[in-house]
XYZ file of C-alpha atoms in Angstrom:
541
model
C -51.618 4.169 -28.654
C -51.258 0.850 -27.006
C -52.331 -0.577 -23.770
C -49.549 0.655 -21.707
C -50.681 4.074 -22.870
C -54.366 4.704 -22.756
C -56.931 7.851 -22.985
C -58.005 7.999 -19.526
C -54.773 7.381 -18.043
C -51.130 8.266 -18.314
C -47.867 5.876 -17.820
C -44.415 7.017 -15.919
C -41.756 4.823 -17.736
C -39.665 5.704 -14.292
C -42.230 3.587 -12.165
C -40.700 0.291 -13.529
C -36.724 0.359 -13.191
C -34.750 0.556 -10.147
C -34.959 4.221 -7.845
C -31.441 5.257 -8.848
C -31.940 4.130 -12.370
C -34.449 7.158 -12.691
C -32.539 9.649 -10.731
C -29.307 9.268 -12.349
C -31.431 10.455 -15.302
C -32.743 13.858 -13.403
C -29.458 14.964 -12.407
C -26.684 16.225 -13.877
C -24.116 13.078 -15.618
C -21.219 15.682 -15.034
C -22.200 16.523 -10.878
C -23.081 12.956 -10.537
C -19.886 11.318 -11.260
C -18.155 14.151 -9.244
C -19.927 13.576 -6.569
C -19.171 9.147 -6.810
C -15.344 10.492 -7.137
C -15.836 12.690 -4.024
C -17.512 9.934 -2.049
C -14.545 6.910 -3.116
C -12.454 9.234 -1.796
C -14.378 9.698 1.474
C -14.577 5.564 1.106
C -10.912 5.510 0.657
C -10.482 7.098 3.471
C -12.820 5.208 6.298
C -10.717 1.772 5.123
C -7.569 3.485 5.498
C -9.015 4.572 9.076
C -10.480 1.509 10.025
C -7.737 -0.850 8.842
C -4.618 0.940 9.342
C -2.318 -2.240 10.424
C -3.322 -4.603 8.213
C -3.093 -1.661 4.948
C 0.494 -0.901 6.057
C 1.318 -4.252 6.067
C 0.325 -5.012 2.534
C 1.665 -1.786 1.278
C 5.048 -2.427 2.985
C 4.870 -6.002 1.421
C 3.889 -5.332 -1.775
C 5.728 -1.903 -2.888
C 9.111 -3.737 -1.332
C 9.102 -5.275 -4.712
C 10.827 -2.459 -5.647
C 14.159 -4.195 -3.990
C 13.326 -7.941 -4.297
C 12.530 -7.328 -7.974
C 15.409 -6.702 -8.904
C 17.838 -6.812 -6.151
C 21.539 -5.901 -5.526
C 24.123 -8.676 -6.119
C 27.315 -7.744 -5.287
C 28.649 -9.572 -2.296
C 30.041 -6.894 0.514
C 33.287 -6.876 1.104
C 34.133 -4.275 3.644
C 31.982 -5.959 6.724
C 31.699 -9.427 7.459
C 29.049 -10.958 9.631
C 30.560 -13.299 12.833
C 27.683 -15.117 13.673
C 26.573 -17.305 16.947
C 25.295 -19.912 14.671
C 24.237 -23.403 16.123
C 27.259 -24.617 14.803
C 29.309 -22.164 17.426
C 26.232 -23.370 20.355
C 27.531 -26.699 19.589
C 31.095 -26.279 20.199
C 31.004 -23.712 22.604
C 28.075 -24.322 24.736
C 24.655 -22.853 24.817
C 24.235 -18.843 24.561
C 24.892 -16.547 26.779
C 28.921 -17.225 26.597
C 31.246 -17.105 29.435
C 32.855 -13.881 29.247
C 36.110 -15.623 29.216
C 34.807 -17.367 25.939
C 33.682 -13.645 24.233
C 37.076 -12.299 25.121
C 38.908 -15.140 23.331
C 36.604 -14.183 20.217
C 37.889 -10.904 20.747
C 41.095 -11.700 20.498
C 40.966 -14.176 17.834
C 39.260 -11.123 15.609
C 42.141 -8.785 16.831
C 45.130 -11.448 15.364
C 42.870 -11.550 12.202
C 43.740 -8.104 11.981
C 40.027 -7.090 12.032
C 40.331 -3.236 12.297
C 36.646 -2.374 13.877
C 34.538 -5.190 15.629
C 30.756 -4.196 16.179
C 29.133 -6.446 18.933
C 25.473 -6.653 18.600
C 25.591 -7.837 21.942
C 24.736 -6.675 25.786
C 26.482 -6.974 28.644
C 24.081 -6.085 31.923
C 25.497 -8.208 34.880
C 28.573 -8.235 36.426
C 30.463 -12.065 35.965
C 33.328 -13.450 36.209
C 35.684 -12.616 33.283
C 34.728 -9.182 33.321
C 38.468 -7.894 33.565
C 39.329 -10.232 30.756
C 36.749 -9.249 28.437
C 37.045 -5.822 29.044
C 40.863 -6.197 28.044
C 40.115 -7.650 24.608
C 37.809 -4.749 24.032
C 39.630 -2.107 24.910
C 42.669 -3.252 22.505
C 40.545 -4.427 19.619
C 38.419 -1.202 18.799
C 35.042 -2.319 19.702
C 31.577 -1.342 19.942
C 28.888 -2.241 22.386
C 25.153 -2.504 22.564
C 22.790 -0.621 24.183
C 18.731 -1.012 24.195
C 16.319 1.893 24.863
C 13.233 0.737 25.017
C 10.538 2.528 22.706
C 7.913 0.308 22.750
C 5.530 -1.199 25.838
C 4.458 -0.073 29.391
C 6.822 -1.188 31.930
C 9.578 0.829 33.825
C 13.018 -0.786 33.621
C 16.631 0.714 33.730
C 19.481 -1.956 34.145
C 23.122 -0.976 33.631
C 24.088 2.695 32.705
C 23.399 4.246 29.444
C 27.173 5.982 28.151
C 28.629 7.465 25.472
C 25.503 10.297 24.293
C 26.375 12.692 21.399
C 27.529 16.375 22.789
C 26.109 19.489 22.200
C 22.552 17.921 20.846
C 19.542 18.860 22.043
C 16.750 16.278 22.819
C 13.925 17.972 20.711
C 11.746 16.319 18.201
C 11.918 14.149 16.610
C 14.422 12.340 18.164
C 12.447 9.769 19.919
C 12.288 9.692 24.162
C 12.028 7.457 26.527
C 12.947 6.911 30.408
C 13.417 2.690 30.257
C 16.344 0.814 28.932
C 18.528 -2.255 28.674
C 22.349 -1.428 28.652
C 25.970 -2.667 29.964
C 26.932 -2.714 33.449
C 29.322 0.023 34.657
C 32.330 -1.940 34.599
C 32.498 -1.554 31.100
C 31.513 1.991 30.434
C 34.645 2.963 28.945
C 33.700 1.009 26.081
C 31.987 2.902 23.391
C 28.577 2.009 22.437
C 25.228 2.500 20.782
C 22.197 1.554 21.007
C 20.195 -1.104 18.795
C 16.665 -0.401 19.435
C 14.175 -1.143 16.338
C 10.679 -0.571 15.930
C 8.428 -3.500 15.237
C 5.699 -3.254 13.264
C 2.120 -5.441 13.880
C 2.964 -7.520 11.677
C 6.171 -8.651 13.417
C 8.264 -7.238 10.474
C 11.693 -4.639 11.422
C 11.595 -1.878 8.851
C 12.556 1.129 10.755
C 15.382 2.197 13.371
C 15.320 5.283 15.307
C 19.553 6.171 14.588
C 19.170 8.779 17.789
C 16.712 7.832 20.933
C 16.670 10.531 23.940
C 17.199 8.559 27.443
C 16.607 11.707 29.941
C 17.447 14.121 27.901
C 20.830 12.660 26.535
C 20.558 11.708 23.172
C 22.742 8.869 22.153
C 23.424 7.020 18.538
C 22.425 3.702 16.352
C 25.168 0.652 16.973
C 26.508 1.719 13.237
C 26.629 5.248 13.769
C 29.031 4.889 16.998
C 31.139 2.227 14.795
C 30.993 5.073 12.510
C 32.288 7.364 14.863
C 34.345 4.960 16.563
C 36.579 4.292 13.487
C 37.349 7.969 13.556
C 39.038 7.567 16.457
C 40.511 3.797 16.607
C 42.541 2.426 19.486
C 40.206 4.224 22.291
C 41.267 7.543 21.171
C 39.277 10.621 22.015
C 36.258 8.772 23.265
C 35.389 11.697 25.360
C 34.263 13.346 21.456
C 31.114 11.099 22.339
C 30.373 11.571 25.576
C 29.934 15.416 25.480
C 33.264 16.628 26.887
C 33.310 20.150 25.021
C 33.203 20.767 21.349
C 30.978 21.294 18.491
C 28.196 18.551 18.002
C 28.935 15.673 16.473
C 25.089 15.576 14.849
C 22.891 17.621 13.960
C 19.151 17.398 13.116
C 17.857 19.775 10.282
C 14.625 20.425 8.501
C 13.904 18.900 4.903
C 13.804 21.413 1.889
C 12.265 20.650 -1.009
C 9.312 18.907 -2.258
C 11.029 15.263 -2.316
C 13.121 16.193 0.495
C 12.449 14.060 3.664
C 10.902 15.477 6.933
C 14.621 15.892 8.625
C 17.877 15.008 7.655
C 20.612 13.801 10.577
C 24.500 14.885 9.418
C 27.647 13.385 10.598
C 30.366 16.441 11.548
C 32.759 13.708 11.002
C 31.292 12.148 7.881
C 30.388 15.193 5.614
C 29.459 13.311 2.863
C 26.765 10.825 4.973
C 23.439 12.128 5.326
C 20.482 10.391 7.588
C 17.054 11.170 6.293
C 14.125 10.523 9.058
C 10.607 10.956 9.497
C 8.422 13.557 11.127
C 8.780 10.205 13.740
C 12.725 10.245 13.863
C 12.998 6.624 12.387
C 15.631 5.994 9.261
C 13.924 3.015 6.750
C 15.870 -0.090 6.660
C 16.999 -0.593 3.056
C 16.426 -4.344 1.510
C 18.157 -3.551 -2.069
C 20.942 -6.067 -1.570
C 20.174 -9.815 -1.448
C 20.876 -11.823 1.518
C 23.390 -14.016 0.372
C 25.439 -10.982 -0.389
C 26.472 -10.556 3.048
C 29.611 -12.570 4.257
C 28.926 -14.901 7.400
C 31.718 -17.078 9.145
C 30.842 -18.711 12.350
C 31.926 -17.415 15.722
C 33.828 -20.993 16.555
C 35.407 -21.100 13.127
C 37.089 -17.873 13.869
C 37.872 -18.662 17.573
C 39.339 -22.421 16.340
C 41.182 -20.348 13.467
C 39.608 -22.409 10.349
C 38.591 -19.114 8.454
C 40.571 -17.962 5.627
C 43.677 -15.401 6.445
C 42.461 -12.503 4.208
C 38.999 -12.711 4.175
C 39.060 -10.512 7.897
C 42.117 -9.028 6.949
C 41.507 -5.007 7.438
C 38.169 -5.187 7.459
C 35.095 -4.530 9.727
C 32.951 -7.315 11.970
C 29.432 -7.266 13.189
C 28.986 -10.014 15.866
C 25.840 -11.373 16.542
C 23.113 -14.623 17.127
C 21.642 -16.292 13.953
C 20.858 -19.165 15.544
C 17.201 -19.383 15.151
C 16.781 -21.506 18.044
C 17.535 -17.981 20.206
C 14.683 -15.811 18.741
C 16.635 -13.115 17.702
C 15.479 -13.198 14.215
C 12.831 -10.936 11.817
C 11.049 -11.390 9.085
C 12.345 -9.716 5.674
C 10.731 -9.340 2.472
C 13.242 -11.989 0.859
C 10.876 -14.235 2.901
C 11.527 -16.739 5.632
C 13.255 -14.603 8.942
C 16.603 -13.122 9.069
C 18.982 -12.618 11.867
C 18.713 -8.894 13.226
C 22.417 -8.803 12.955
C 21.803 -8.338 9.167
C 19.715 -5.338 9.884
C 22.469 -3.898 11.137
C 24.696 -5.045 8.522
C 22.330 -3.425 6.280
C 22.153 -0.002 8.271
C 25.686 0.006 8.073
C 26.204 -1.016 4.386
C 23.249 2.085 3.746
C 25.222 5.104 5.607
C 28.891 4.039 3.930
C 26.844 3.717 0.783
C 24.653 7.049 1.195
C 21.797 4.425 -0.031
C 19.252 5.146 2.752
C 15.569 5.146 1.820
C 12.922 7.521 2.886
C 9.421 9.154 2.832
C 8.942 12.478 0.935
C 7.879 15.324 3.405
C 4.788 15.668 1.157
C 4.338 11.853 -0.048
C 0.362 12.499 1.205
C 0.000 15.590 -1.120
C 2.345 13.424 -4.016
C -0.143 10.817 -3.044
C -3.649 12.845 -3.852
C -2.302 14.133 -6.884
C -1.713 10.720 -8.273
C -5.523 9.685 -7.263
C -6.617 13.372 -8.743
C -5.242 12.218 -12.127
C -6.490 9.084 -12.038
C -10.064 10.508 -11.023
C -9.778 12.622 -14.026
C -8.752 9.488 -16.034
C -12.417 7.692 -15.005
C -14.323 10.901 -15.501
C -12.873 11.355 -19.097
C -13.745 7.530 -19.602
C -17.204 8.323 -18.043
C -17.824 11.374 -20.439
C -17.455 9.091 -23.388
C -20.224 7.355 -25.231
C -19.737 3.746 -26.345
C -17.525 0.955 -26.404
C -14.548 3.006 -24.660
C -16.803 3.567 -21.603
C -18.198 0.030 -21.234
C -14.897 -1.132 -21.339
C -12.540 1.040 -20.701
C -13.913 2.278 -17.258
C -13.195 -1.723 -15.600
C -10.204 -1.782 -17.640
C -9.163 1.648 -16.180
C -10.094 0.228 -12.223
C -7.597 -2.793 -12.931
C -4.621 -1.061 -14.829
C -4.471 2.130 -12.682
C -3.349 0.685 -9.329
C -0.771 -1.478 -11.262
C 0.420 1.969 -12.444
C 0.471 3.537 -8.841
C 2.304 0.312 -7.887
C 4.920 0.588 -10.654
C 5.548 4.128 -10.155
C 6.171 3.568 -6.463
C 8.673 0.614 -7.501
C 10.584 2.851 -9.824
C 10.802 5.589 -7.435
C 12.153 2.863 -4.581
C 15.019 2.638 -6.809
C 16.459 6.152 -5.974
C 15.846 5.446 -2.632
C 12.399 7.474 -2.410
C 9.991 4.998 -0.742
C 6.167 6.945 -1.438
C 3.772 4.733 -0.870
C 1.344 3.044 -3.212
C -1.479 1.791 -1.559
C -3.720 5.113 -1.384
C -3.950 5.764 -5.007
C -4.509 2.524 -5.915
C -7.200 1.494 -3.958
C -8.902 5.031 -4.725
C -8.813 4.169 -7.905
C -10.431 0.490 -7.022
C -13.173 2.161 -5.301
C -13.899 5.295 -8.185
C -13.194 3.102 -10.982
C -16.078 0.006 -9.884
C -18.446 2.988 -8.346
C -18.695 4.924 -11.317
C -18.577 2.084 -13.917
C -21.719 0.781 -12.127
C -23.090 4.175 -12.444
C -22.777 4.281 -16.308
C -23.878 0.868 -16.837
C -26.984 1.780 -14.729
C -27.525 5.234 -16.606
C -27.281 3.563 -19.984
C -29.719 1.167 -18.377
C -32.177 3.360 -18.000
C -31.800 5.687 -20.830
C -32.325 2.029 -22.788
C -35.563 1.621 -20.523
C -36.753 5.049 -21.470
C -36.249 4.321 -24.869
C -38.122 0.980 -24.682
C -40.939 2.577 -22.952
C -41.336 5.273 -25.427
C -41.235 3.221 -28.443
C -44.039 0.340 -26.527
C -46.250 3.020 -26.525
C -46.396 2.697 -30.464
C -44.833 -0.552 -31.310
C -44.933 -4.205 -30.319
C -42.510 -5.363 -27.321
C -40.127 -7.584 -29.694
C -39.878 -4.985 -32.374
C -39.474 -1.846 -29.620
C -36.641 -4.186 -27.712
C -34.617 -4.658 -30.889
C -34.819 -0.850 -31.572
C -33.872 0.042 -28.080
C -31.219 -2.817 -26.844
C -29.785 -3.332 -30.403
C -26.576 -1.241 -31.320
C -26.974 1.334 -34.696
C -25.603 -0.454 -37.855
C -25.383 0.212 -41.532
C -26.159 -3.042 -42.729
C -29.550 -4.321 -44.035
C -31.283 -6.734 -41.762
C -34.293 -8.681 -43.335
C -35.414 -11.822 -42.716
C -38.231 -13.506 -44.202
C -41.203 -14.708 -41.710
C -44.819 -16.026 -42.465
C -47.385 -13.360 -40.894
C -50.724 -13.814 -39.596
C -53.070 -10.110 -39.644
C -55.399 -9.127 -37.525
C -57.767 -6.424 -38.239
C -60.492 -5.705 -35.917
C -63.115 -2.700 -34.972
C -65.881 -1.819 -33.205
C -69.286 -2.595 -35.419
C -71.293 0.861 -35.725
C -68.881 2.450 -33.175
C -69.184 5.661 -35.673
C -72.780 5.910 -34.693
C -72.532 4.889 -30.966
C -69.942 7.673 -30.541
C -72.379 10.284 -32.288
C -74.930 9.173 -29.548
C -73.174 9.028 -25.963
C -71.146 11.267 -24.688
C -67.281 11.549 -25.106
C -66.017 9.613 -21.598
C -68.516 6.507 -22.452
C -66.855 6.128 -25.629
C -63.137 6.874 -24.583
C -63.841 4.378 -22.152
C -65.639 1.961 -24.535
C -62.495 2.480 -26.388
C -59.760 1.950 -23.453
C -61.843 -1.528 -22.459
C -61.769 -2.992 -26.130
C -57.895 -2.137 -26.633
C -57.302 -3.490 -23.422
C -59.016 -7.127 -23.673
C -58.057 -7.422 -27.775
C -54.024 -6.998 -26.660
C -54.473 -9.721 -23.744
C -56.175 -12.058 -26.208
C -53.454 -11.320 -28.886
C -50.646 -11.725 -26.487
C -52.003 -14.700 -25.272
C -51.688 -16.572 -28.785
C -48.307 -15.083 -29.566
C -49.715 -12.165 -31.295
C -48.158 -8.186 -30.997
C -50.789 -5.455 -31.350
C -49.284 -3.606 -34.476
C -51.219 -0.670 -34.486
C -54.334 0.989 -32.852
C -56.065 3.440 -35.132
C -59.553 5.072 -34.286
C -61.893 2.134 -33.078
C -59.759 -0.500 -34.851
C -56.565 -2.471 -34.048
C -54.230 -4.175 -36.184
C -52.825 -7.289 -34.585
C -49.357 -9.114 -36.395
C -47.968 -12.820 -35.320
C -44.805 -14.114 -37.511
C -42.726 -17.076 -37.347
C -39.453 -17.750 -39.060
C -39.247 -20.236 -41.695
């Protein structure tokens, strides 16, 4: 026995290490670590509640390294962007134009034998030029702007709202609303469509709404009525949009399938072009191509006739501002801000393409199997004994959200967008909670191990047992040793004469003072047998 284990009194080896230390010893290893999993999940959850915005904005930052990665090229060729740079400002005066000056854009496009032109633009007051402008227009197949508003608290309705889809019914989850920005009447013979986008906190444009509900008409995206519009060039049958008779145009129909979106919009007169949405309405804004491979010519270079003859030849136009000194402009994973004219260009280039991103119906369930896995992953790790759980359990936290990232970037390639952000920081919070749990049950198990063999051996030679790792080589050393052998003089006879608790305790205060003293020179008590003690103190050589 040794002084932390006497006769007269007992020692708890739990009473000196941490409270969870000796509980994670008293329960189950197996229901403990299920129960850490269960709670980073419950943790998971609370920071997803409590920082929603500012989540969402690093998962939309991060996972769009799926397109900037590894971005499309190719320069498109069958749209070209006119833009109301500062160069056109310059030349032309400051922005808004004189109508007179938009219709001799217009009509410059027209002679460049542009066959579609897309104005990003709206027209809500009556001015002078009117009858001009709307002449251009109505001989150069063009498209209009109109802006429901989605998002804030005030009531507003300027101009009319024209040209809704027939037959479709204003049910979820086409968006609603009662406010809105749109061209005066004198030019509702022009077709048009609206280009309302919803911006997220952080100021980034990453999803459109291609049908919005204005009392209970439901009426298209800017690209889907140029869509439309080229169906029926020269003003032809523009009463197919306004709901004159007829089938629909659109229809809204239910995902199938477990990658399937929530809804998916179709085109009567584009079979082939299919609009997934969410359970929200709202079509993702793709960012696979590369900036630079959009064509831009200035507005005044086309109205002073210095752009090239065939690069507008038979092709289509989307006019809008990209000077940044008018605020029209969004920020874009490519970094910097780009013109929302190129969102539309991108809308646009999506539906001919059938390239349009979306969220899986069940991307939460996809999402909870991918933590499930990895929580399986940790408690495997957890379950085994060594080297593979001290390190593989951090390693495991670090690599595992890299692998929920890089799944999520491989599936943005085919245009399924599934999130990322969930999984990985699950795995964050599992993978840290439950490595600190093994490290503190090995902890103690090492402390109970410790404890048990001070009860017999020194301190230095019960530490090397007990924090030392098993090995199958010979360790000596050689060391010059000091003994100490000590006992009580005629103890034998004392003990005959008093009774058994005098001499237990005759016993406890002698062991008791003789391993202070020993201690206190640099001594280890070696061994206590009967009424003697057997003290050791070693140096090296």
């Amino acid at each position: 026995m040794s002084r932390h284990q006497m006769p007269g009194g007992s020692h708890d080896w739990r009473r000196t290490m941490p409270p969870p230390l000796p509980f994670s010893l008293t329960v189950s290893p197996f229901l403990t670590r299920i129960a850490l999993l269960v709670l980073a999940a419950g943790v998971t959850l609370c920071l997803q509640l409590l920082l929603p915005d500012q989540l969402r904005s690093l998962e939309e930052r991060v996972g769009s390294f799926g397109w900037t990665l590894s971005p499309d090229l190719r320069t498109e060729e069958r749209f070209t962007i006119v833009a109301i740079d500062e160069k056109s400002i310059a030349e032309l005066g400051p922005w808004p134009w004189p109508r007179a000056a938009l219709a001799e854009l217009s009509q410059a496009l027209q002679a460049a034998h542009v066959t579609l032109q897309i104005y990003d633009i709206v027209l809500p007051e009556a001015k002078p030029g009117d009858e001009q402008l709307l002449a251009a227009l109505k001989g150069a197949n063009a498209v209009l702007g109109q802006v429901p508003v989605l998002q804030g608290d005030e009531s507003s309705q300027t101009g009319v709202m024209t040209h809704s889809l027939r037959a479709l019914r204003c049910n979820p989850p086409i968006p609603s609303t009662r406010n809105f920005l749109a061209s005066h009447a004198g030019f509702d013979s022009i077709p048009k469509g609206h280009i309302t986008s919803v911006v997220d906190a952080d100021g980034a444009v990453r999803t459109v709404p291609p049908l919005i509900c204005v009392d209970d008409r439901p009426y298209p995206s800017l690209v889907i009525s140029a869509l439309l519009r080229s169906v029926h060039p020269s003003g032809a049958k523009i009463a197919e949009l306004t709901g004159d008779g007829g089938g629909p145009l659109a229809s809204v129909e239910p995902g199938k399938g477990l990658f399937a979106p929530h809804y998916n919009i179709r085109l009567s007169e584009f079979p082939g072009i299919t609009i997934p949405v969410d359970d929200h309405g709202l079509m993702r804004i793709s960012y696979s191509r590369v900036p630079s491979a959009y064509q831009v010519v200035s507005a005044v270079d086309v109205v002073r006739g210095r752009v090239e003859a065939d690069m507008l030849d038979g092709t289509w136009v989307l006019v809008g501002a990209t000077a940044f000194g008018l605020g029209d402009v969004v920020p874009t994973p490519y970094g910097g801000a780009a013109p929302v004219i190129e969102i539309q260009a991108r809308l646009l280039g999506s539906l001919l393409d059938s390239n349009v991103p979306y969220t899986p119906r069940f991307a939460p369930g996809l999402l909870a199997a991918v933590a499930a896995v990895f929580a399986l992953v940790l408690l495997g790790l957890s379950s085994v004994r060594g080297r593979i759980a001290a390190f593989g359990l951090p390693l495991a936290a670090c690599v595992m959200p890299l692998l929920a990232l890089g799944l999520h970037v491989g599936l943005v390639r085919t245009n399924i967008w599934l999130g990322w952000l969930s999984p990985a920081l699950y795995a964050l919070v599992a993978g840290f909670a439950i490595s600190l749990l093994e490290q503190a049950r090995v902890r103690a198990e090492k402390m109970r191990v410790f404890e048990n063999l001070n009860s017999y051996l020194p301190s230095g030679v019960a530490g090397e047992i007990a924090f030392n790792l098993p090995s199958g080589l010979i360790e000596a050393s050689r060391k010059d040793l000091t003994l100490l052998c000590a006992d009580l003089r005629n103890f034998s006879a004392f003990e005959e004469r008093r009774p058994p608790d005098e001499s237990a305790a005759l016993l406890h205060c002698f062991f008791i003072r003789a391993s202070d003293v020993i201690e206190r020179f640099g001594g280890s008590v070696h061994e206590f047998k009967g009424d003697a003690v057997l003290a050791v103190a070693y140096s090296k050589r």
